[in-house]
Coordinates of C-alpha atoms in Angstrom, one line a residue:
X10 CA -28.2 34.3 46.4
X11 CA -25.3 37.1 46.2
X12 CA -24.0 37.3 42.9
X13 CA -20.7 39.9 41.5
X14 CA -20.9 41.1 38.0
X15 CA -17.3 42.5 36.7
X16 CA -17.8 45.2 34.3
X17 CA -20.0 48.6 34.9
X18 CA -20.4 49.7 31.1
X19 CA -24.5 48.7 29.9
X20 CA -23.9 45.1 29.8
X21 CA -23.1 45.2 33.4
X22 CA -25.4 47.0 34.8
X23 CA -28.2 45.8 33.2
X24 CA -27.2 42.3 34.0
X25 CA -27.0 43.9 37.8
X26 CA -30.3 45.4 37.5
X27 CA -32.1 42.6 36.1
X28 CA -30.2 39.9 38.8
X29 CA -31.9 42.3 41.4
X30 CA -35.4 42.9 40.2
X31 CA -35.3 39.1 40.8
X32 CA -34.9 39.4 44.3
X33 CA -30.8 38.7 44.3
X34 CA -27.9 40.7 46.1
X35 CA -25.8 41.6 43.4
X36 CA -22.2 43.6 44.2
X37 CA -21.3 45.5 41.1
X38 CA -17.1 46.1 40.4
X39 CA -15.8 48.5 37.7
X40 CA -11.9 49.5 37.2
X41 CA -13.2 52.8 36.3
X42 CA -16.5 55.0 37.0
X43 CA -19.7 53.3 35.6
X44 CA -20.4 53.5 32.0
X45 CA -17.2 55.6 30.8
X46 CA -15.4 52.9 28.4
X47 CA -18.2 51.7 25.1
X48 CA -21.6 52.7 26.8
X49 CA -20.6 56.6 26.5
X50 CA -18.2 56.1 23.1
X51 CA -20.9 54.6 21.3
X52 CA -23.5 56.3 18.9
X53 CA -26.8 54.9 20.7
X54 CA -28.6 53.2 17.5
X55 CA -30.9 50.8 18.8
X56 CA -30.4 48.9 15.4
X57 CA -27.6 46.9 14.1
X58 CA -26.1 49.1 11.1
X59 CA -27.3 47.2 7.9
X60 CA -29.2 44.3 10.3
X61 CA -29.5 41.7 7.7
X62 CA -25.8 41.5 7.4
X63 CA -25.5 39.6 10.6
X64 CA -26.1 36.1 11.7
X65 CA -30.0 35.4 12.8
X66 CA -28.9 34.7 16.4
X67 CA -27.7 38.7 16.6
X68 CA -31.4 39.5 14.8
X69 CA -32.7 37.5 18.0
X70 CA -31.4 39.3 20.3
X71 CA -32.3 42.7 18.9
X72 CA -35.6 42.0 18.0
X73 CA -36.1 41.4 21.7
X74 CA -34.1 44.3 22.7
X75 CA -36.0 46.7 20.2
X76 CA -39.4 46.4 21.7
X77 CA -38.0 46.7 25.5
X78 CA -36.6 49.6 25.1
X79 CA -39.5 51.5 24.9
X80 CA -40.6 50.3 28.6
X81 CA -37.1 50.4 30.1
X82 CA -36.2 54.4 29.0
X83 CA -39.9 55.4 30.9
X84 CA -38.8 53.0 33.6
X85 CA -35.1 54.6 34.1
X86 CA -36.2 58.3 34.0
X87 CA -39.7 58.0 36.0
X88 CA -37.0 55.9 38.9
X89 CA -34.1 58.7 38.4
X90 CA -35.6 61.9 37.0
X91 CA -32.9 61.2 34.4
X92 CA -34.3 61.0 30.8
X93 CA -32.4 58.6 28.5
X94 CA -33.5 60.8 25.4
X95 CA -35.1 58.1 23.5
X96 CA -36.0 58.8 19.8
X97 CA -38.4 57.2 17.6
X98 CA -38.0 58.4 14.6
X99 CA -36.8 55.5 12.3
X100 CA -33.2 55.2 9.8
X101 CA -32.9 55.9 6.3
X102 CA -30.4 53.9 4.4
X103 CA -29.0 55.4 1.6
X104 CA -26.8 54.0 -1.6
X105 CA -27.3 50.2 -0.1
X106 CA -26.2 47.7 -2.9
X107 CA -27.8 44.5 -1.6
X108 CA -31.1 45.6 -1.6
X109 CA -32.6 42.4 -2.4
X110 CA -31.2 40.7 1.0
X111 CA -32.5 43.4 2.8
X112 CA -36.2 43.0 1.6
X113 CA -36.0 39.3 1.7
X114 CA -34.6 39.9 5.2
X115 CA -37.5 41.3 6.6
X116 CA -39.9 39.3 5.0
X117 CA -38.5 36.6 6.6
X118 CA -38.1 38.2 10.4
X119 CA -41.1 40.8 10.1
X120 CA -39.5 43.7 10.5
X121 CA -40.9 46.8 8.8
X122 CA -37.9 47.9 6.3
X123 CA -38.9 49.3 2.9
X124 CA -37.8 51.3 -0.2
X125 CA -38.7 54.7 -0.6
X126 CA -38.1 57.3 -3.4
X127 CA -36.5 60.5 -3.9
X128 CA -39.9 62.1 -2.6
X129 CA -40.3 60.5 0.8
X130 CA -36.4 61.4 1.3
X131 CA -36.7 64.7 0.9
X132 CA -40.3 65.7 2.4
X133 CA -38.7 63.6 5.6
X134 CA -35.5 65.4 6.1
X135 CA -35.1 67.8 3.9
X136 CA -31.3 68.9 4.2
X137 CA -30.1 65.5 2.7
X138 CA -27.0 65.7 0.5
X139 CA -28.6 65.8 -3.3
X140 CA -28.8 63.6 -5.6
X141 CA -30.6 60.8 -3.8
X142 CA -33.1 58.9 -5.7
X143 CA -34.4 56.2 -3.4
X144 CA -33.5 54.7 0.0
X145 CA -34.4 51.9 2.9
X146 CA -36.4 52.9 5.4
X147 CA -36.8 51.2 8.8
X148 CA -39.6 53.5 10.6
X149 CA -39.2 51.3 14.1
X150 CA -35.5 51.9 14.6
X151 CA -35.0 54.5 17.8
X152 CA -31.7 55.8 19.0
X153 CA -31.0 56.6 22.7
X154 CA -28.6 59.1 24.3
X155 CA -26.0 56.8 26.0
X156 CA -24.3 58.7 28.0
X157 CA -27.5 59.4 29.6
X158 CA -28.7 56.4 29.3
X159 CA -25.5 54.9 31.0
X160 CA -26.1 58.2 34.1
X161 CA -29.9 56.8 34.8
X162 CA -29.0 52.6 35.0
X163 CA -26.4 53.7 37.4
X164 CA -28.3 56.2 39.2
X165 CA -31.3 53.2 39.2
X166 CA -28.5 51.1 40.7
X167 CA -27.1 53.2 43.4
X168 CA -31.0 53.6 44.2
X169 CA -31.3 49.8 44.9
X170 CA -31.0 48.7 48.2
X171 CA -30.1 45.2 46.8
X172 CA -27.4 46.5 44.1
X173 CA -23.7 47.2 45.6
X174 CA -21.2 49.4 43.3
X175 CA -17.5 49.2 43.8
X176 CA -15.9 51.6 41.2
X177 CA -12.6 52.3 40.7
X178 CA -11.3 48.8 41.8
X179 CA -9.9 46.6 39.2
X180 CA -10.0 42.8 39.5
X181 CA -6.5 41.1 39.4
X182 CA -7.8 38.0 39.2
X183 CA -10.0 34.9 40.4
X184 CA -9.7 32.5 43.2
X185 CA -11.1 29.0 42.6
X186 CA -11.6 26.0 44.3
X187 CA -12.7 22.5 42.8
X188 CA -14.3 23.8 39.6
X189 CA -15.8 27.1 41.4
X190 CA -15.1 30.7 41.9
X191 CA -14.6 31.1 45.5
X192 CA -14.3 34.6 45.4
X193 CA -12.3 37.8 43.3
X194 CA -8.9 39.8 44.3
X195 CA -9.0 43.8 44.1
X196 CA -6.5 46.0 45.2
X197 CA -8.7 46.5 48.4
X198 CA -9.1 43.2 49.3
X199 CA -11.4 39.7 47.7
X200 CA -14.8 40.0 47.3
X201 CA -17.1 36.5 47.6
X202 CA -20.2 35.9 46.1
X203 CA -22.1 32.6 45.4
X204 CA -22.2 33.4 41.4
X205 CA -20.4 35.4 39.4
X206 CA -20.4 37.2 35.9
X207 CA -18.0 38.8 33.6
X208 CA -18.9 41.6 31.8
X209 CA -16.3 43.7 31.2
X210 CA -16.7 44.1 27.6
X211 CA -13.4 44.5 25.7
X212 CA -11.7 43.5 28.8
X213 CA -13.7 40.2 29.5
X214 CA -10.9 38.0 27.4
X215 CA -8.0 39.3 29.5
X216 CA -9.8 38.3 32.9
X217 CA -11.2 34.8 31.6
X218 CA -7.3 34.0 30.7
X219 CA -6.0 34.2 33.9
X220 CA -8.1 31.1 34.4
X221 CA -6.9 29.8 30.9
X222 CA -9.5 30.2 29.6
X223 CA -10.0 31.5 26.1
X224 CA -12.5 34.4 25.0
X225 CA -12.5 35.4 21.8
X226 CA -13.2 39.1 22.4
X227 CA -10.9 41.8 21.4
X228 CA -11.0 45.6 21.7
X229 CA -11.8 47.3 18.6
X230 CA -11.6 50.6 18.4
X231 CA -14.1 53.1 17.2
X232 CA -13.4 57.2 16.4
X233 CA -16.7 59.5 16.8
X234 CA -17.2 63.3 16.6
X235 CA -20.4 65.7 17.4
X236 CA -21.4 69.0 15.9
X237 CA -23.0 71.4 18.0
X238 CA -25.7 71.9 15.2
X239 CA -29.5 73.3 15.9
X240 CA -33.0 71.4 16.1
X241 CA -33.8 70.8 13.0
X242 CA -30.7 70.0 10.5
X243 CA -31.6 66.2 10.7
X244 CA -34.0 64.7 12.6
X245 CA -33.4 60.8 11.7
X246 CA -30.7 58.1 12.0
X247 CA -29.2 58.2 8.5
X248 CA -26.6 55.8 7.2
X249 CA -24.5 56.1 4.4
X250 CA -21.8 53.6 3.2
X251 CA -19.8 53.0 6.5
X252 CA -21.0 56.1 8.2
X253 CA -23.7 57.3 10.0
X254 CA -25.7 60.9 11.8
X255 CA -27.5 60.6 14.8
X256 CA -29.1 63.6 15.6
X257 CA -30.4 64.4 18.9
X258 CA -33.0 66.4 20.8
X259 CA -31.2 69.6 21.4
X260 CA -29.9 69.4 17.6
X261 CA -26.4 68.1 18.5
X262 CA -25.1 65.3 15.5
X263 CA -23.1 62.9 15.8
X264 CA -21.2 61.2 13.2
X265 CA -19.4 57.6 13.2
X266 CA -17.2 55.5 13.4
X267 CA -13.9 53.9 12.9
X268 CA -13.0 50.4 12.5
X269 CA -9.6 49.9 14.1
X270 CA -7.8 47.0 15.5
X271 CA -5.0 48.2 17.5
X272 CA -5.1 46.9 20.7
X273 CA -5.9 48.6 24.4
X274 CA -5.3 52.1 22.5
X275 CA -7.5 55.2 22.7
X276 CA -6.3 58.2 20.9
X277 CA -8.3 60.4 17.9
X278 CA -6.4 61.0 15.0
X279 CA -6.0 64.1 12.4
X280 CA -6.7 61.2 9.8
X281 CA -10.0 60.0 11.0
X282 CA -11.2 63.6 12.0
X283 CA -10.9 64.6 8.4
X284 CA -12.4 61.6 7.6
X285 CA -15.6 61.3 9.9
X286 CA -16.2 65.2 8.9
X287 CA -15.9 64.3 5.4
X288 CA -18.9 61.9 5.7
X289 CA -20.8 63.6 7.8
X290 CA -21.0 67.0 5.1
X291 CA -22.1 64.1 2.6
X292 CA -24.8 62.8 4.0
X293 CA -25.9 66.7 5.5
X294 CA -23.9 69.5 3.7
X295 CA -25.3 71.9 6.2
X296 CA -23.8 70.6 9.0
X297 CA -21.1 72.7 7.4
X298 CA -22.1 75.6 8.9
X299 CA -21.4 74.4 12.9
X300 CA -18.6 73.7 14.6
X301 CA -17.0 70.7 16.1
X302 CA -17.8 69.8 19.4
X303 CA -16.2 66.9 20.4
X304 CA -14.1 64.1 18.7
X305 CA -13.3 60.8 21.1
X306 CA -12.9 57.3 20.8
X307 CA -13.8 54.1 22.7
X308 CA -13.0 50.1 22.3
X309 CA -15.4 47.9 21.4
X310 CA -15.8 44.4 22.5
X311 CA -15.2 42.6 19.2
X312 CA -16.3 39.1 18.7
X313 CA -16.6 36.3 15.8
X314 CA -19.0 37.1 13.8
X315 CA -20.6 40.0 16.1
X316 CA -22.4 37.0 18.1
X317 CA -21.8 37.7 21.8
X318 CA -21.0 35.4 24.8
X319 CA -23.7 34.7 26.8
X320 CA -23.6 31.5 29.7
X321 CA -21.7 29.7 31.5
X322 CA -18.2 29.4 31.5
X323 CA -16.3 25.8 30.8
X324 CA -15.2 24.3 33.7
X325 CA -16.7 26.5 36.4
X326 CA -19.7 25.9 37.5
X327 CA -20.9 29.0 39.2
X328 CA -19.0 31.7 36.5
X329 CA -20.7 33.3 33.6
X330 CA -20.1 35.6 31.0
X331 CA -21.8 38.3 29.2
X332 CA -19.7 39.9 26.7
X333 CA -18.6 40.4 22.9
X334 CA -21.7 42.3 21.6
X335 CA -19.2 44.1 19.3
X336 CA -21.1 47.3 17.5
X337 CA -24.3 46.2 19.3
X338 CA -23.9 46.5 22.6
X339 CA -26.7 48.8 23.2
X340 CA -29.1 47.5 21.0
X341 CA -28.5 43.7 22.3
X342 CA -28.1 44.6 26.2
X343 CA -31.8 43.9 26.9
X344 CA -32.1 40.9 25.7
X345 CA -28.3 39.6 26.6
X346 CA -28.9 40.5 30.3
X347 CA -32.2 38.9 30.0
X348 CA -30.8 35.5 28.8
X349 CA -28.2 35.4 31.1
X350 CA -30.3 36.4 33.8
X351 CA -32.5 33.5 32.5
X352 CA -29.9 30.7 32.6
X353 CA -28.5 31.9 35.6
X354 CA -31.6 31.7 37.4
X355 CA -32.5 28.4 35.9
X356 CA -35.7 30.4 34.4
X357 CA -37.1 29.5 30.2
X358 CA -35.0 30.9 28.1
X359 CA -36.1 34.1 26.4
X360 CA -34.4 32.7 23.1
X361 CA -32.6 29.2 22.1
X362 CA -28.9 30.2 24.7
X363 CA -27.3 27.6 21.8
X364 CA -25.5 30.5 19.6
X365 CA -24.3 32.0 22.2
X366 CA -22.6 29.4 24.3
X367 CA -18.8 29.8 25.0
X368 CA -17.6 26.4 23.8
X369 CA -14.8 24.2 25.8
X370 CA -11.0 25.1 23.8

């Protein structure tokens, strides 16, 4: 079976890798290079922010998710030599209100999340803002360097004798034929396959509607910024209202994000640097003392709810989608490439594909 997947950020080429380790031919089709839109803007928490805030069928997915990545970073750098950076060092949650929810949360999901005082704080990273008395702690929670991450999946791809990448060609659009995809138009020409899959993350909606059909996925976009700090300063995921640090291994921080719905529009602004460096020096004062390295931003795929698309596509019997993860893209692209790997393959179903079915509008 050939198969194309549209869209080379994580969602992609996981669903690429895992469509391959399954024995398929699987051509690959980005309008830029691999892994340059969300998989490189992003902050690489492999935990939703504030996870009980989100429907159960997003705590599916990243419960699944969580525990793979452990095996999948050793896979990627032992296949590429190229080390994803992997941390497991947990995330401290400071100044939460709903407390409560969180603790009845993981009681009812098992996952370890619990409160711990002034103490703990400060003996774990000890150039927290002062003043903290107590805080949630999830020990599990890792974080991954993405734009590493995203260099070894495609690196593991171009490896693949069964994996095809066609970058810098954008798709104008679908041909079909009797309720199936007979094949996709580039500016070099149409590509066929047997199956087919969207993932093009913020883009997905705009290339399902030329086939009228309607994805709710918009882009939402997201301002980040990254001191150039030392080893040391903070060595844990640490969120703080609507912000966050993620420190990684070289000492580099990074502090996020904006919430902006604007359209197909990347640009940083004066407002949101203030902003993000604002937060950052209140959740680690110290990071006062190093510069500013870099401030970007990306476009998430935003969906209803947070609760990606994941299956087949109304009225075509041999096109799928795999798109809308919003904030979680790399926490739930495990387990989403999984499942759709799953139901296109006609294997079980790693979890109930119900919540995540694009319905007929």
């Amino acid at each position: 079976m050939s198969y194309i997947v549209i869209g080379g950020g994580i969602i992609g080429m996981l669903t690429a890798r895992e469509l391959a380790s399954a024995g398929c031919s699987v051509t690959l089709i980005d309008k830029n290079a691999c892994a340059r839109e969300a998989t490189w803007a992003g902050g690489g928490i492999v935990s939703p922010l504030y996870p009980w805030r989100y429907p159960s069928a997003v705590t599916q997915l990243a419960t699944w998710s969580q525990s793979s990545y452990i095996h999948l970073a050793a896979e990627l750098k032992e296949e590429t030599g190229i080390d994803p950076e992997l941390r497991q060092k947990g995330m401290l949650m400071v100044d939460v209100q709903d407390e409560t929810e969180a603790l009845r949360w993981a009681a009812e999901f098992h996952r370890p999340l619990r409160q711990v005082d002034a103490d703990f704080l400060y003996r774990t990273e000890p150039h927290l803002a002062p003043g903290i008395e107590q805080a949630l702690w999830m020990p599990e929670v890792c974080s991954i360097r993405n734009p590493r991450l995203g260099q070894s999946l495609r690196q593991s791809l171009v490896l693949n004798e069964r994996v095809r990448l066609l970058e810098h060609q954008s798709v104008a659009g679908f041909l079909s034929e009797n309720g199936s995809i007979t094949g996709v138009r580039t500016a070099d020409g149409v590509y066929e396959a047997d199956t087919y899959v969207v993932a093009a993350g913020a883009w997905s909606g705009e290339l399902l509607g030329g086939l009228d059909i309607s994805l709710p996925v918009e882009p939402v976009h997201g301002q980040m910024m990254l001191f150039k700090a030392e080893p040391g300063v903070i060595d844990r995921v640490v969120l703080r209202g609507d912000r966050y640090v993620i420190p990684r291994n070289d000492g580099r921080v990074l502090v996020g994000s904006t919430l902006e719905r604007i359209g197909f529009v990347k640009r940083t602004t004066e407002e949101a640097a203030k902003a993000l460096y604002a937060s950052a020096l209140e959740i680690v004062p110290a990071l006062a003392n190093y510069p500013v390295e870099h401030h970007w931003s990306g476009l998430r795929p935003g969906s209803p709810d947070g609760i990606p698309f994941i299956g087949n596509v109304p009225g075509y019997q041999n096109l799928f989608v795999n798109a809308g993860q919003f904030r979680n893209g790399l926490v739930l692209a495990p387990a989403s490439t999984r499942l759709l790997a799953d139901l296109v393959l006609q294997r079980q179903p790693i979890v109930d594909p119900t919540p995540y079915q694009l319905k007929n509008v």
